[in-house]
Structure formats: structure tokens, C-alpha cells
Amino acid sequence: MFVPETLIAALEELTAEYERAKVDPIFRAELDALLRDFAGRPTPLYFANRLTNALGGARIYLKREDLLHTGAHKINNALGQILLARRMGKQRIIAETGAGQHGVATATVAARFGCECVIYMGAVDMERQALNVARMRFLGAEVVAVNAGQATLKEAINEAMRDWVTNVRTTHYILGSALGSHPYPMMVRDFQRVIGVETRRQILEREERLPDLLVACVGGGSNAIGLFHPFLNDADVRMIGVEAGGEGIRAGKHAARFQGGKLGVLQGTRTFVLTDDDGQIQLTHSVSAGLDYAAIGPEHSYLRDSGRIEYTFATDGEALAAFRRLAETEGIIPALETAHAIAHVIKIAPEMPQDQLIVVNCSGRGDKDVSQAAAHFGL
Ligand SMILES: *Cc1c(COP(=O)(O)O)cnc(C)c1O
């Protein structure tokens, strides 16, 4: 917990409430009902027949988190946390957002429960994700533009933490990824585990065995840890997290923390961080706002060092090509974040035998990215 002293009491309160809630059958039942009736769980596990045939190797399944209400896995965590906020009697909700998916999910659950909602978003991200800014405003949230620094996710988190320190008695901070100070990485992981728990049941029904490989994109790491965590003890299931390679692995041009990142502290957590030689946070770049962050969730750093999970990267160009390929072969337009995971599957599936099974997390849908991709491809 690498936070200002003023936040320790709030984080301890949150930890205690979470520990109580997670063993409370009433909390569990309320969350399960919301996940089912409001968010649309369980999501399908879909066999990507044409992509599989086109690549000529392993059989590829997509876990369809893109079909959830609001269009990405973020709603799983937002629903869990708003129920906690209510248990703690906190009526005001704040959050940070990068691509806007977490902001939309948070504004949605705040509207659902009649809470005041303020979303902090970098001014650069507001421009590249204008559709999501409008959605948040329609949902009744105030969207605050953050102009400091690179005006992206890191600065938005700084502002959200500043707000939280000031208003901690009335306010709950719904952090959007498996990042930040304890208990967030644990709590967000637990709320996203439903992805992997469903996947295990669904693949056993369909194929009567576990998958050989799981693939997910890694921003902060919540969709990846949610898919991977229920399989960690299955030694035969290989797992690959895909970071944003941006314009290539050169300082300031990517957001792949395991390609040149070092152990450091950023925004509440000790983990791999992209820093310069003086330990200052480096600029990052990714075509995808949701992967454009200098630190990775701490549990991913642990699982990488232990060797249990492998991490690689896909570049902007590879992700854009995968975005188009999935749309054309399967009729599914993925988020640009998700397209990084698809890009790695496109690289690796042809080299795998045809009887092997890949599950890739289709973490979100691409509507928010269509105008950006159209500009890139000149459509
Ligand atoms: C936010 C987002 C991500 C990245 O966040 P993680 O916490 O790493 O999952 C990935 N995919 C989509 C669709 C997102 O909205």
C-alpha cells in the first residue's frame, strides 16, 4: 500500500468491508442477480470457425465479454464495487478512465443506484474517445478533463486520488483495473474471476477438456487476471498476456512494461513500471487508450517472475490489422485493446497443432474505436 497516509483509513475500511461482503450470501446473491439480469452474464464461449480455418492451426474460442452491457468486461467490477460503496454508506462515486470504458461502466452503475458520479479523464483521451464521453454525460456523470502532463490515464488517476483524499468520508473510488493499492488488485481480480470460472465450465461442456492456451490483452491487467486466475493451478494450461508494443520497443513509444520496465512504485502499487534512468515515469504510447499506462497490475509482475504466465506484446500496426481481420472473418469488431490479444493469436495459432484449443478473451467491442480505425485505413 504505497499511498498518502490520509488514504490508509479509507483503504482499511474498504478492505474490511470487502472481506465481510465476499462471504455474505446476500451480497453474493445481489451481485449475481445484477450480473445476470443487468449486465448479461453468462457471456457465450464462441467457436471462431472461420478464423480457425483461415489460420489453419489450433481451434480458437472467443470469450464474449464484448457482449456485456456497456460493451466490455469493466461492468463486472463496477457492479461489485457499487454494491460495496452502498454497504459503506457512500453516495458519491468517482473514477478514472482511459478509453472511457471504465468511465461508462461506472457512470452506468451510478445511474442504476442513483449515486452522484464524477469521472476524471485525460483531455487527450477525451478527444480520441469522444463517443464514450457523450455516453457518460447522458448517464448523468460529470466528466472532468485533466490537462496535466500527457493528459491520459496516469494524470486522470492522480486527479481521482486527489479528489478521494479530499472527500473520502462521502466518496468511494471505483478503480477500474487490477491496479493501485491493496485491496484493489485483489478485489478487482475477484470481481473479474467470473470470466475464467465461466470459461472453465463452458469449455468442459463443449470440448470435455481444458484449453491448451489462454490469451488476453494486458492494460492494468483485469480482464487477463479474470480469465487466467481460475486456471493457475492447471499446470497444462499455458497463459499469455499481451501488452501494447505501440510503435515498437523504444523509450516513450510503447506501453509494454515487461519490455524494459523496472520494479518501481506508481499510484499506490509496487510493480513493473516504465521509467527512465533516474526512475522518473516514462512517456507511453499505444493506439489503444485502454492499454496506454506505465505500470502493470502487481499480481502480473508476481506471476511473470514466478514463470507461471508469459507476456509478450503486439504493435499498433499488428493490432489494427487484427481489428480488421476479426471483423472480416467473424463479423465481430473488437476493441483495439482486445485486438492486441487477437494479433498474438494470429501469430501463434498457425504454429499450433489442429487438435489444440485456444481461448482468447474478447474483452470488449470496438464501436468506440471505429472512427479511429477508419481514419487509419482511410475508409
Ligand atoms: C479497459 C480495457 C482493457 C484493459 O484493461 P485491463 O484491466 O487490462 O483488462 C482491455 N480491453 C477492453 C475492452 C477494455 O475496455
GROMACS .gro file of C-alpha atoms and ligand atoms in nm:
model
  394
    1MET     CA    1   0.000   0.000   0.000
    2PHE     CA    2   0.207   0.291  -0.131
    3VAL     CA    3  -0.036   0.576  -0.067
    4PRO     CA    4  -0.053   0.901   0.129
    5GLU     CA    5  -0.123   0.850   0.499
    6THR     CA    6  -0.462   1.023   0.453
    7LEU     CA    7  -0.588   0.730   0.246
    8ILE     CA    8  -0.485   0.445   0.476
    9ALA     CA    9  -0.801   0.461   0.688
   10ALA     CA   10  -1.025   0.453   0.378
   11LEU     CA   11  -0.833   0.161   0.229
   12GLU     CA   12  -0.853  -0.029   0.556
   13GLU     CA   13  -1.227   0.037   0.577
   14LEU     CA   14  -1.267  -0.086   0.220
   15THR     CA   15  -1.060  -0.399   0.287
   16ALA     CA   16  -1.265  -0.486   0.595
   17GLU     CA   17  -1.597  -0.427   0.416
   18TYR     CA   18  -1.484  -0.635   0.120
   19GLU     CA   19  -1.379  -0.924   0.344
   20ARG     CA   20  -1.722  -0.917   0.510
   21ALA     CA   21  -1.912  -0.882   0.181
   22LYS     CA   22  -1.741  -1.163  -0.001
   23VAL     CA   23  -1.860  -1.423   0.250
   24ASP     CA   24  -2.206  -1.265   0.285
   25PRO     CA   25  -2.466  -1.469   0.089
   26ILE     CA   26  -2.686  -1.159   0.050
   27PHE     CA   27  -2.405  -0.966  -0.120
   28ARG     CA   28  -2.324  -1.263  -0.344
   29ALA     CA   29  -2.689  -1.310  -0.444
   30GLU     CA   30  -2.739  -0.941  -0.518
   31LEU     CA   31  -2.423  -0.927  -0.731
   32ASP     CA   32  -2.508  -1.249  -0.916
   33ALA     CA   33  -2.857  -1.119  -0.999
   34LEU     CA   34  -2.716  -0.791  -1.134
   35LEU     CA   35  -2.450  -0.973  -1.338
   36ARG     CA   36  -2.721  -1.192  -1.490
   37ASP     CA   37  -3.013  -0.952  -1.546
   38PHE     CA   38  -2.844  -0.615  -1.582
   39ALA     CA   39  -2.503  -0.699  -1.735
   40GLY     CA   40  -2.597  -1.012  -1.935
   41ARG     CA   41  -2.396  -1.296  -1.782
   42PRO     CA   42  -2.302  -1.565  -1.856
   43THR     CA   43  -2.136  -1.447  -2.176
   44PRO     CA   44  -2.102  -1.703  -2.456
   45LEU     CA   45  -1.787  -1.900  -2.534
   46TYR     CA   46  -1.790  -1.879  -2.912
   47PHE     CA   47  -1.601  -2.105  -3.154
   48ALA     CA   48  -1.435  -1.882  -3.415
   49ASN     CA   49  -1.473  -2.122  -3.705
   50ARG     CA   50  -1.365  -1.901  -3.995
   51LEU     CA   51  -1.068  -1.752  -3.811
   52THR     CA   52  -0.960  -2.103  -3.710
   53ASN     CA   53  -0.983  -2.227  -4.071
   54ALA     CA   54  -0.809  -1.920  -4.209
   55LEU     CA   55  -0.514  -1.965  -3.971
   56GLY     CA   56  -0.502  -2.343  -4.020
   57GLY     CA   57  -0.384  -2.437  -3.670
   58ALA     CA   58  -0.530  -2.455  -3.319
   59ARG     CA   59  -0.906  -2.425  -3.262
   60ILE     CA   60  -0.987  -2.072  -3.143
   61TYR     CA   61  -1.262  -1.982  -2.897
   62LEU     CA   62  -1.362  -1.626  -2.805
   63LYS     CA   63  -1.491  -1.546  -2.456
   64ARG     CA   64  -1.751  -1.286  -2.548
   65GLU     CA   65  -1.712  -1.015  -2.281
   66ASP     CA   66  -1.783  -0.770  -2.564
   67LEU     CA   67  -2.149  -0.873  -2.543
   68LEU     CA   68  -2.191  -0.743  -2.189
   69HIS     CA   69  -2.396  -0.430  -2.116
   70THR     CA   70  -2.178  -0.124  -2.189
   71GLY     CA   71  -1.955  -0.332  -2.418
   72ALA     CA   72  -1.665  -0.460  -2.209
   73HIS     CA   73  -1.569  -0.662  -1.901
   74LYS     CA   74  -1.541  -0.342  -1.690
   75ILE     CA   75  -1.904  -0.372  -1.576
   76ASN     CA   76  -1.822  -0.690  -1.375
   77ASN     CA   77  -1.601  -0.488  -1.142
   78ALA     CA   78  -1.811  -0.171  -1.141
   79LEU     CA   79  -2.117  -0.366  -1.021
   80GLY     CA   80  -1.921  -0.534  -0.742
   81GLN     CA   81  -1.776  -0.205  -0.621
   82ILE     CA   82  -2.101  -0.006  -0.627
   83LEU     CA   83  -2.256  -0.267  -0.400
   84LEU     CA   84  -1.960  -0.221  -0.163
   85ALA     CA   85  -2.000   0.158  -0.175
   86ARG     CA   86  -2.365   0.119  -0.073
   87ARG     CA   87  -2.272  -0.112   0.214
   88MET     CA   88  -2.028   0.158   0.335
   89GLY     CA   89  -2.298   0.425   0.305
   90LYS     CA   90  -2.105   0.623   0.040
   91GLN     CA   91  -2.335   0.807  -0.201
   92ARG     CA   92  -2.073   0.979  -0.417
   93ILE     CA   93  -1.877   0.779  -0.675
   94ILE     CA   94  -1.558   0.883  -0.854
   95ALA     CA   95  -1.347   0.701  -1.112
   96GLU     CA   96  -1.067   0.747  -1.361
   97THR     CA   97  -1.093   0.634  -1.719
   98GLY     CA   98  -0.860   0.587  -2.015
   99ALA     CA   99  -1.052   0.465  -2.318
  100GLY     CA  100  -1.373   0.559  -2.141
  101GLN     CA  101  -1.499   0.203  -2.097
  102HIS     CA  102  -1.448   0.207  -1.722
  103GLY     CA  103  -1.598   0.557  -1.702
  104VAL     CA  104  -1.905   0.437  -1.889
  105ALA     CA  105  -1.937   0.127  -1.671
  106THR     CA  106  -1.905   0.339  -1.356
  107ALA     CA  107  -2.149   0.606  -1.476
  108THR     CA  108  -2.389   0.323  -1.563
  109VAL     CA  109  -2.386   0.161  -1.219
  110ALA     CA  110  -2.403   0.504  -1.052
  111ALA     CA  111  -2.716   0.583  -1.255
  112ARG     CA  112  -2.860   0.240  -1.173
  113PHE     CA  113  -2.825   0.314  -0.799
  114GLY     CA  114  -2.892   0.689  -0.806
  115CYS     CA  115  -2.544   0.798  -0.692
  116GLU     CA  116  -2.363   1.120  -0.777
  117CYS     CA  117  -2.078   1.041  -1.019
  118VAL     CA  118  -1.761   1.224  -1.125
  119ILE     CA  119  -1.527   1.076  -1.388
  120TYR     CA  120  -1.170   1.202  -1.440
  121MET     CA  121  -1.037   1.165  -1.793
  122GLY     CA  122  -0.726   1.293  -1.971
  123ALA     CA  123  -0.802   1.564  -2.226
  124VAL     CA  124  -0.619   1.365  -2.498
  125ASP     CA  125  -0.828   1.057  -2.423
  126MET     CA  126  -1.147   1.266  -2.426
  127GLU     CA  127  -1.065   1.362  -2.781
  128ARG     CA  128  -0.988   1.011  -2.907
  129GLN     CA  129  -1.284   0.857  -2.723
  130ALA     CA  130  -1.549   1.125  -2.776
  131LEU     CA  131  -1.831   0.872  -2.807
  132ASN     CA  132  -1.770   0.743  -2.455
  133VAL     CA  133  -1.756   1.098  -2.317
  134ALA     CA  134  -2.105   1.161  -2.456
  135ARG     CA  135  -2.229   0.830  -2.313
  136MET     CA  136  -2.105   0.920  -1.963
  137ARG     CA  137  -2.276   1.259  -1.983
  138PHE     CA  138  -2.606   1.101  -2.090
  139LEU     CA  139  -2.574   0.869  -1.792
  140GLY     CA  140  -2.566   1.172  -1.565
  141ALA     CA  141  -2.195   1.174  -1.478
  142GLU     CA  142  -1.977   1.481  -1.466
  143VAL     CA  143  -1.670   1.425  -1.686
  144VAL     CA  144  -1.371   1.631  -1.570
  145ALA     CA  145  -1.098   1.693  -1.829
  146VAL     CA  146  -0.744   1.651  -1.693
  147ASN     CA  147  -0.486   1.862  -1.877
  148ALA     CA  148  -0.174   1.788  -1.671
  149GLY     CA  149   0.127   1.602  -1.815
  150GLN     CA  150   0.046   1.365  -2.102
  151ALA     CA  151  -0.328   1.423  -2.035
  152THR     CA  152  -0.402   1.049  -2.040
  153LEU     CA  153  -0.479   0.776  -1.786
  154LYS     CA  154  -0.195   0.836  -1.537
  155GLU     CA  155  -0.293   1.200  -1.487
  156ALA     CA  156  -0.661   1.103  -1.458
  157ILE     CA  157  -0.572   0.862  -1.174
  158ASN     CA  158  -0.376   1.139  -0.998
  159GLU     CA  159  -0.682   1.366  -1.007
  160ALA     CA  160  -0.914   1.088  -0.887
  161MET     CA  161  -0.679   1.016  -0.594
  162ARG     CA  162  -0.666   1.387  -0.511
  163ASP     CA  163  -1.047   1.401  -0.505
  164TRP     CA  164  -1.062   1.087  -0.290
  165VAL     CA  165  -0.820   1.224  -0.030
  166THR     CA  166  -1.037   1.537  -0.004
  167ASN     CA  167  -1.382   1.372   0.002
  168VAL     CA  168  -1.308   1.032   0.149
  169ARG     CA  169  -1.593   1.035   0.404
  170THR     CA  170  -1.868   1.057   0.141
  171THR     CA  171  -1.694   0.914  -0.162
  172HIS     CA  172  -1.597   0.572  -0.295
  173TYR     CA  173  -1.332   0.550  -0.565
  174ILE     CA  174  -1.422   0.274  -0.814
  175LEU     CA  175  -1.077   0.190  -0.955
  176GLY     CA  176  -1.108   0.026  -1.296
  177SER     CA  177  -0.829  -0.231  -1.317
  178ALA     CA  178  -0.630  -0.476  -1.106
  179LEU     CA  179  -0.403  -0.188  -1.009
  180GLY     CA  180  -0.339   0.063  -0.734
  181SER     CA  181  -0.308  -0.002  -0.363
  182HIS     CA  182  -0.431  -0.313  -0.183
  183PRO     CA  183  -0.717  -0.411  -0.168
  184TYR     CA  184  -0.791  -0.301  -0.527
  185PRO     CA  185  -0.574  -0.552  -0.720
  186MET     CA  186  -0.721  -0.841  -0.518
  187MET     CA  187  -1.077  -0.710  -0.519
  188VAL     CA  188  -1.088  -0.624  -0.890
  189ARG     CA  189  -0.936  -0.964  -0.971
  190ASP     CA  190  -1.202  -1.137  -0.765
  191PHE     CA  191  -1.481  -0.945  -0.939
  192GLN     CA  192  -1.335  -1.038  -1.281
  193ARG     CA  193  -1.273  -1.407  -1.197
  194VAL     CA  194  -1.624  -1.479  -1.321
  195ILE     CA  195  -1.475  -1.469  -1.674
  196GLY     CA  196  -1.244  -1.763  -1.607
  197VAL     CA  197  -1.492  -1.954  -1.393
  198GLU     CA  198  -1.750  -1.948  -1.674
  199THR     CA  199  -1.485  -2.027  -1.938
  200ARG     CA  200  -1.378  -2.340  -1.748
  201ARG     CA  201  -1.736  -2.469  -1.726
  202GLN     CA  202  -1.813  -2.382  -2.090
  203ILE     CA  203  -1.500  -2.537  -2.244
  204LEU     CA  204  -1.550  -2.856  -2.039
  205GLU     CA  205  -1.908  -2.875  -2.175
  206ARG     CA  206  -1.801  -2.816  -2.535
  207GLU     CA  207  -1.468  -2.998  -2.561
  208GLU     CA  208  -1.466  -3.216  -2.249
  209ARG     CA  209  -1.121  -3.088  -2.164
  210LEU     CA  210  -0.934  -2.776  -2.055
  211PRO     CA  211  -0.783  -2.538  -2.313
  212ASP     CA  212  -0.412  -2.559  -2.404
  213LEU     CA  213  -0.367  -2.182  -2.418
  214LEU     CA  214  -0.536  -1.872  -2.278
  215VAL     CA  215  -0.463  -1.531  -2.432
  216ALA     CA  216  -0.568  -1.185  -2.310
  217CYS     CA  217  -0.453  -0.828  -2.356
  218VAL     CA  218  -0.300  -0.658  -2.052
  219GLY     CA  219  -0.351  -0.292  -1.967
  220GLY     CA  220  -0.373  -0.281  -1.589
  221GLY     CA  221  -0.447  -0.648  -1.620
  222SER     CA  222  -0.805  -0.703  -1.502
  223ASN     CA  223  -0.954  -0.891  -1.798
  224ALA     CA  224  -0.639  -1.107  -1.817
  225ILE     CA  225  -0.626  -1.195  -1.447
  226GLY     CA  226  -1.001  -1.258  -1.452
  227LEU     CA  227  -0.962  -1.518  -1.726
  228PHE     CA  228  -0.633  -1.667  -1.604
  229HIS     CA  229  -0.679  -1.687  -1.228
  230PRO     CA  230  -0.918  -1.986  -1.211
  231PHE     CA  231  -0.668  -2.186  -1.425
  232LEU     CA  232  -0.347  -2.105  -1.234
  233ASN     CA  233  -0.333  -2.447  -1.071
  234ASP     CA  234  -0.384  -2.632  -1.403
  235ALA     CA  235  -0.022  -2.687  -1.497
  236ASP     CA  236  -0.109  -2.790  -1.855
  237VAL     CA  237  -0.288  -2.464  -1.935
  238ARG     CA  238  -0.044  -2.214  -2.084
  239MET     CA  239  -0.123  -1.843  -2.049
  240ILE     CA  240  -0.001  -1.543  -2.244
  241GLY     CA  241  -0.066  -1.177  -2.161
  242VAL     CA  242  -0.027  -0.931  -2.448
  243GLU     CA  243   0.092  -0.577  -2.376
  244ALA     CA  244   0.088  -0.274  -2.605
  245GLY     CA  245   0.401  -0.261  -2.821
  246GLY     CA  246   0.298   0.076  -2.966
  247GLU     CA  247   0.531   0.188  -3.242
  248GLY     CA  248   0.796  -0.062  -3.130
  249ILE     CA  249   1.002  -0.116  -2.814
  250ARG     CA  250   1.179   0.221  -2.793
  251ALA     CA  251   1.162   0.457  -2.495
  252GLY     CA  252   0.839   0.655  -2.494
  253LYS     CA  253   0.690   0.469  -2.792
  254HIS     CA  254   0.516   0.175  -2.622
  255ALA     CA  255   0.341   0.059  -2.304
  256ALA     CA  256   0.491  -0.290  -2.263
  257ARG     CA  257   0.605  -0.286  -1.901
  258PHE     CA  258   0.781  -0.622  -1.924
  259GLN     CA  259   0.991  -0.497  -2.217
  260GLY     CA  260   1.235  -0.273  -2.034
  261GLY     CA  261   1.025  -0.179  -1.732
  262LYS     CA  262   1.177  -0.190  -1.381
  263LEU     CA  263   1.048  -0.254  -1.033
  264GLY     CA  264   0.912   0.075  -0.904
  265VAL     CA  265   0.620   0.243  -0.734
  266LEU     CA  266   0.337   0.418  -0.914
  267GLN     CA  267  -0.001   0.529  -0.784
  268GLY     CA  268  -0.028   0.303  -0.485
  269THR     CA  269   0.144  -0.012  -0.601
  270ARG     CA  270   0.491  -0.162  -0.633
  271THR     CA  271   0.527  -0.335  -0.967
  272PHE     CA  272   0.697  -0.319  -1.308
  273VAL     CA  273   0.695   0.041  -1.428
  274LEU     CA  274   0.833   0.208  -1.740
  275THR     CA  275   1.086   0.457  -1.606
  276ASP     CA  276   1.391   0.644  -1.730
  277ASP     CA  277   1.740   0.603  -1.581
  278ASP     CA  278   1.653   0.847  -1.300
  279GLY     CA  279   1.345   0.645  -1.206
  280GLN     CA  280   1.104   0.904  -1.349
  281ILE     CA  281   0.790   0.772  -1.516
  282GLN     CA  282   0.841   0.743  -1.889
  283LEU     CA  283   0.601   0.860  -2.157
  284THR     CA  284   0.396   0.578  -2.302
  285HIS     CA  285   0.224   0.529  -2.634
  286SER     CA  286  -0.040   0.292  -2.766
  287VAL     CA  287  -0.301   0.320  -3.038
  288SER     CA  288  -0.534   0.188  -2.770
  289ALA     CA  289  -0.611   0.426  -2.482
  290GLY     CA  290  -0.705   0.135  -2.253
  291LEU     CA  291  -0.354  -0.015  -2.267
  292ASP     CA  292  -0.163   0.315  -2.251
  293TYR     CA  293  -0.028   0.315  -1.893
  294ALA     CA  294   0.323   0.298  -1.743
  295ALA     CA  295   0.253   0.034  -1.472
  296ILE     CA  296   0.107  -0.315  -1.474
  297GLY     CA  297  -0.107  -0.477  -1.203
  298PRO     CA  298   0.125  -0.611  -0.930
  299GLU     CA  299  -0.005  -0.968  -0.944
  300HIS     CA  300   0.102  -0.987  -1.308
  301SER     CA  301   0.455  -0.890  -1.204
  302TYR     CA  302   0.450  -1.171  -0.948
  303LEU     CA  303   0.315  -1.427  -1.197
  304ARG     CA  304   0.569  -1.321  -1.456
  305ASP     CA  305   0.860  -1.354  -1.213
  306SER     CA  306   0.731  -1.693  -1.096
  307GLY     CA  307   0.721  -1.803  -1.461
  308ARG     CA  308   0.356  -1.912  -1.448
  309ILE     CA  309   0.238  -1.661  -1.710
  310GLU     CA  310   0.422  -1.549  -2.024
  311TYR     CA  311   0.399  -1.193  -2.152
  312THR     CA  312   0.454  -1.060  -2.499
  313PHE     CA  313   0.342  -0.757  -2.698
  314ALA     CA  314   0.167  -0.658  -3.019
  315THR     CA  315   0.238  -0.331  -3.201
  316ASP     CA  316  -0.017  -0.070  -3.308
  317GLY     CA  317   0.006  -0.193  -3.666
  318GLU     CA  318  -0.048  -0.556  -3.567
  319ALA     CA  319  -0.347  -0.464  -3.351
  320LEU     CA  320  -0.508  -0.257  -3.628
  321ALA     CA  321  -0.462  -0.545  -3.874
  322ALA     CA  322  -0.618  -0.786  -3.622
  323PHE     CA  323  -0.908  -0.545  -3.563
  324ARG     CA  324  -0.987  -0.565  -3.934
  325ARG     CA  325  -0.923  -0.939  -3.963
  326LEU     CA  326  -1.164  -1.037  -3.683
  327ALA     CA  327  -1.432  -0.807  -3.826
  328GLU     CA  328  -1.400  -0.962  -4.173
  329THR     CA  329  -1.367  -1.328  -4.071
  330GLU     CA  330  -1.607  -1.348  -3.777
  331GLY     CA  331  -1.840  -1.049  -3.801
  332ILE     CA  332  -1.710  -0.922  -3.467
  333ILE     CA  333  -1.549  -0.577  -3.438
  334PRO     CA  334  -1.325  -0.596  -3.128
  335ALA     CA  335  -1.198  -0.309  -2.914
  336LEU     CA  336  -0.846  -0.203  -3.011
  337GLU     CA  337  -0.732  -0.331  -2.669
  338THR     CA  338  -0.878  -0.674  -2.747
  339ALA     CA  339  -0.723  -0.658  -3.096
  340HIS     CA  340  -0.378  -0.688  -2.930
  341ALA     CA  341  -0.475  -1.032  -2.797
  342ILE     CA  342  -0.623  -1.130  -3.134
  343ALA     CA  343  -0.299  -1.015  -3.303
  344HIS     CA  344  -0.099  -1.258  -3.092
  345VAL     CA  345  -0.340  -1.541  -3.167
  346ILE     CA  346  -0.294  -1.468  -3.539
  347LYS     CA  347   0.082  -1.509  -3.489
  348ILE     CA  348   0.075  -1.821  -3.275
  349ALA     CA  349  -0.229  -2.031  -3.383
  350PRO     CA  350  -0.085  -2.138  -3.723
  351GLU     CA  351   0.215  -2.295  -3.543
  352MET     CA  352  -0.003  -2.499  -3.307
  353PRO     CA  353  -0.148  -2.845  -3.394
  354GLN     CA  354  -0.512  -2.854  -3.505
  355ASP     CA  355  -0.624  -3.052  -3.201
  356GLN     CA  356  -0.509  -2.780  -2.960
  357LEU     CA  357  -0.751  -2.530  -2.807
  358ILE     CA  358  -0.700  -2.156  -2.759
  359VAL     CA  359  -0.936  -1.935  -2.560
  360VAL     CA  360  -0.887  -1.564  -2.621
  361ASN     CA  361  -1.064  -1.307  -2.409
  362CYS     CA  362  -1.274  -1.084  -2.633
  363SER     CA  363  -1.264  -0.817  -2.363
  364GLY     CA  364  -1.470  -0.552  -2.542
  365ARG     CA  365  -1.641  -0.437  -2.857
  366GLY     CA  366  -1.492  -0.189  -3.100
  367ASP     CA  367  -1.766   0.068  -3.161
  368LYS     CA  368  -1.567   0.328  -2.967
  369ASP     CA  369  -1.265   0.269  -3.195
  370VAL     CA  370  -1.434   0.262  -3.534
  371SER     CA  371  -1.371   0.626  -3.626
  372GLN     CA  372  -1.004   0.600  -3.523
  373ALA     CA  373  -0.958   0.281  -3.726
  374ALA     CA  374  -1.147   0.426  -4.022
  375ALA     CA  375  -0.912   0.726  -4.024
  376HIS     CA  376  -0.613   0.491  -4.013
  377PHE     CA  377  -0.734   0.272  -4.300
  378GLY     CA  378  -0.879   0.565  -4.498
  379LEU     CA  379  -1.228   0.411  -4.506
  380LIG     C1  380  -1.005  -0.128  -2.019
  380LIG     C2  381  -0.997  -0.233  -2.122
  380LIG     C3  382  -0.886  -0.319  -2.131
  380LIG     C4  383  -0.763  -0.303  -2.046
  380LIG     O1  384  -0.784  -0.314  -1.909
  380LIG     P1  385  -0.746  -0.444  -1.827
  380LIG     O2  386  -0.766  -0.404  -1.687
  380LIG     O3  387  -0.605  -0.479  -1.859
  380LIG     O4  388  -0.840  -0.550  -1.870
  380LIG     C5  389  -0.889  -0.421  -2.222
  380LIG     N1  390  -0.994  -0.438  -2.307
  380LIG     C6  391  -1.101  -0.355  -2.302
  380LIG     C7  392  -1.212  -0.378  -2.399
  380LIG     C8  393  -1.106  -0.251  -2.212
  380LIG     O5  394  -1.212  -0.170  -2.210
   0.00000   0.00000   0.00000
